[in-house]
PDB file of C-alpha atoms in Angstrom:
ATOM      1  CA  GLN A   1       1.772  -5.528 -14.654  1.00 72.00           C
ATOM      2  CA  GLU A   2       5.474  -5.004 -12.227  1.00 76.00           C
ATOM      3  CA  CYS A   3       2.812  -5.719  -9.328  1.00 79.00           C
ATOM      4  CA  ASP A   4       1.185  -9.305 -10.529  1.00 82.00           C
ATOM      5  CA  ASN A   5       4.687  -9.962 -11.316  1.00 81.00           C
ATOM      6  CA  LEU A   6       5.741  -8.999  -7.394  1.00 80.00           C
ATOM      7  CA  LEU A   7       2.882 -10.997  -6.311  1.00 80.00           C
ATOM      8  CA  ALA A   8       3.643 -14.137  -8.122  1.00 82.00           C
ATOM      9  CA  HIS A   9       7.218 -13.762  -7.132  1.00 79.00           C
ATOM     10  CA  LEU A  10       6.179 -13.439  -2.947  1.00 79.00           C
ATOM     11  CA  GLN A  11       3.655 -16.064  -3.350  1.00 80.00           C
ATOM     12  CA  GLU A  12       7.185 -17.939  -4.542  1.00 80.00           C
ATOM     13  CA  ALA A  13       8.804 -17.255  -2.505  1.00 78.00           C
ATOM     14  CA  GLY A  14       6.002 -18.443   0.744  1.00 76.00           C
ATOM     15  CA  LEU A  15       3.927 -15.280   1.486  1.00 74.00           C
ATOM     16  CA  ARG A  16       2.041 -16.055   4.079  1.00 71.00           C
ATOM     17  CA  GLN A  17      -1.290 -13.985   6.435  1.00 69.00           C
ATOM     18  CA  ASN A  18       0.368 -13.328   9.859  1.00 65.00           C
ATOM     19  CA  GLU A  19      -1.290 -16.526  11.399  1.00 62.00           C
ATOM     20  CA  ASN A  20       0.318 -15.412  15.136  1.00 64.00           C
ATOM     21  CA  TYR A  21       4.131 -14.933  16.723  1.00 62.00           C
ATOM     22  CA  ASN A  22       4.513 -17.981  17.564  1.00 68.00           C
ATOM     23  CA  ASN A  23       4.497 -19.055  13.942  1.00 70.00           C
ATOM     24  CA  ALA A  24       7.384 -16.626  12.895  1.00 73.00           C
ATOM     25  CA  PRO A  25       9.896 -17.527  10.247  1.00 72.00           C
ATOM     26  CA  LYS A  26      13.130 -18.521  12.279  1.00 72.00           C
ATOM     27  CA  ASN A  27      14.467 -15.363   9.854  1.00 68.00           C
ATOM     28  CA  TYR A  28      12.666 -12.831  11.836  1.00 72.00           C
ATOM     29  CA  ARG A  29      13.475 -11.518  15.020  1.00 73.00           C
ATOM     30  CA  VAL A  30       9.946 -10.103  16.473  1.00 74.00           C
ATOM     31  CA  THR A  31       9.466  -8.464  19.676  1.00 74.00           C
ATOM     32  CA  ARG A  32       5.562  -8.790  19.603  1.00 71.00           C
ATOM     33  CA  LYS A  33       5.260  -4.889  19.605  1.00 73.00           C
ATOM     34  CA  GLU A  34       5.785  -5.316  15.427  1.00 71.00           C
ATOM     35  CA  LYS A  35       2.495  -5.359  13.265  1.00 69.00           C
ATOM     36  CA  VAL A  36       3.209  -7.898  11.178  1.00 70.00           C
ATOM     37  CA  GLY A  37       0.691  -8.214   8.009  1.00 71.00           C
ATOM     38  CA  MET A  38       2.849 -11.087   6.261  1.00 75.00           C
ATOM     39  CA  TRP A  39       5.403 -13.344   6.799  1.00 76.00           C
ATOM     40  CA  VAL A  40       8.350 -14.105   3.635  1.00 78.00           C
ATOM     41  CA  VAL A  41       9.316 -17.519   4.401  1.00 78.00           C
ATOM     42  CA  ASP A  42      12.034 -18.081   2.159  1.00 81.00           C
ATOM     43  CA  ILE A  43      13.716 -14.707   2.342  1.00 80.00           C
ATOM     44  CA  ASN A  44      15.966 -16.311  -0.485  1.00 83.00           C
ATOM     45  CA  LYS A  45      13.415 -15.955  -2.946  1.00 81.00           C
ATOM     46  CA  SER A  46      12.044 -12.735  -1.989  1.00 83.00           C
ATOM     47  CA  VAL A  47      12.358  -9.450  -3.561  1.00 85.00           C
ATOM     48  CA  VAL A  48      14.731  -6.453  -3.656  1.00 89.00           C
ATOM     49  CA  LEU A  49      13.117  -3.291  -2.769  1.00 88.00           C
ATOM     50  CA  GLN A  50      14.980   0.034  -3.910  1.00 91.00           C
ATOM     51  CA  VAL A  51      13.806   2.711  -1.030  1.00 90.00           C
ATOM     52  CA  GLN A  52      14.319   6.550  -0.088  1.00 91.00           C
ATOM     53  CA  ALA A  53      14.266   7.358   3.517  1.00 85.00           C
ATOM     54  CA  ASP A  54      15.921  10.211   5.761  1.00 79.00           C
ATOM     55  CA  ILE A  55      19.327   9.284   5.650  1.00 65.00           C
ATOM     56  CA  ARG A  56      19.439   9.105   9.941  1.00 67.00           C
ATOM     57  CA  THR A  57      18.724   6.154  11.135  1.00 66.00           C
ATOM     58  CA  ILE A  58      16.955   5.626  14.440  1.00 68.00           C
ATOM     59  CA  PRO A  59      18.316   2.894  16.667  1.00 73.00           C
ATOM     60  CA  SER A  60      15.231   1.174  18.129  1.00 73.00           C
ATOM     61  CA  LYS A  61      14.216  -0.728  21.267  1.00 74.00           C
ATOM     62  CA  ASN A  62      11.135  -1.926  20.612  1.00 72.00           C
ATOM     63  CA  PHE A  63      11.360  -3.470  17.448  1.00 72.00           C
ATOM     64  CA  GLY A  64      13.613  -6.652  16.434  1.00 72.00           C
ATOM     65  CA  ALA A  65      15.779  -4.610  14.070  1.00 70.00           C
ATOM     66  CA  ARG A  66      18.108  -2.469  15.891  1.00 70.00           C
ATOM     67  CA  PHE A  67      17.318   0.486  13.231  1.00 72.00           C
ATOM     68  CA  SER A  68      14.363   1.626  11.642  1.00 73.00           C
ATOM     69  CA  LEU A  69      14.318   4.360   8.401  1.00 76.00           C
ATOM     70  CA  ARG A  70      12.429   7.690   8.802  1.00 78.00           C
ATOM     71  CA  PHE A  71       9.753   8.219   6.194  1.00 85.00           C
ATOM     72  CA  PRO A  72      10.612   5.535   3.540  1.00 85.00           C
ATOM     73  CA  ARG A  73       9.401   5.491   0.264  1.00 89.00           C
ATOM     74  CA  ILE A  74       9.651   2.585  -2.014  1.00 88.00           C
ATOM     75  CA  GLN A  75      11.120   3.788  -5.314  1.00 92.00           C
ATOM     76  CA  ARG A  76      11.235   0.645  -6.989  1.00 90.00           C
ATOM     77  CA  VAL A  77      11.422  -3.404  -7.130  1.00 88.00           C
ATOM     78  CA  ARG A  78      14.488  -4.613  -8.058  1.00 90.00           C
ATOM     79  CA  PHE A  79      14.718  -7.975  -9.549  1.00 86.00           C
ATOM     80  CA  ASP A  80      17.952  -8.012 -11.260  1.00 91.00           C
ATOM     81  CA  LYS A  81      19.146  -8.093  -7.381  1.00 91.00           C
ATOM     82  CA  ARG A  82      19.469 -11.005  -4.781  1.00 90.00           C
ATOM     83  CA  PRO A  83      18.487 -10.477  -1.509  1.00 87.00           C
ATOM     84  CA  SER A  84      21.495 -11.000  -0.363  1.00 88.00           C
ATOM     85  CA  GLU A  85      22.635  -7.867  -2.385  1.00 91.00           C
ATOM     86  CA  CYS A  86      21.036  -5.961   0.007  1.00 88.00           C
ATOM     87  CA  THR A  87      22.507  -3.250   2.047  1.00 84.00           C
ATOM     88  CA  SER A  88      23.233  -4.564   5.328  1.00 79.00           C
ATOM     89  CA  THR A  89      22.314  -3.586   8.823  1.00 72.00           C
ATOM     90  CA  MET A  90      26.500  -3.626   9.720  1.00 76.00           C
ATOM     91  CA  GLU A  91      26.935  -1.671   6.394  1.00 81.00           C
ATOM     92  CA  ILE A  92      24.913   0.923   7.361  1.00 70.00           C
ATOM     93  CA  GLU A  93      26.821   1.371  10.966  1.00 68.00           C
TER      94      GLU A  93
END
């Protein structure tokens, strides 16, 4: 049931198959080295995932995000939080 709720939530957020990098939503920074399978068009309607990962962040020169997490594992979907409440990269630094 949680998977069905997640899928419904993401469909409301405009989940779509990756067509090409020229059609990337404006809230994405891409370098064309990423292999993106799906886009979430409206980030404000998206969901929050609680993840556990190696505490070290790895600076990245190859991807749009400045950091990546080592060995991330999804612990749960946080339907009680909004994307604006997530930990930001500035908080990680």
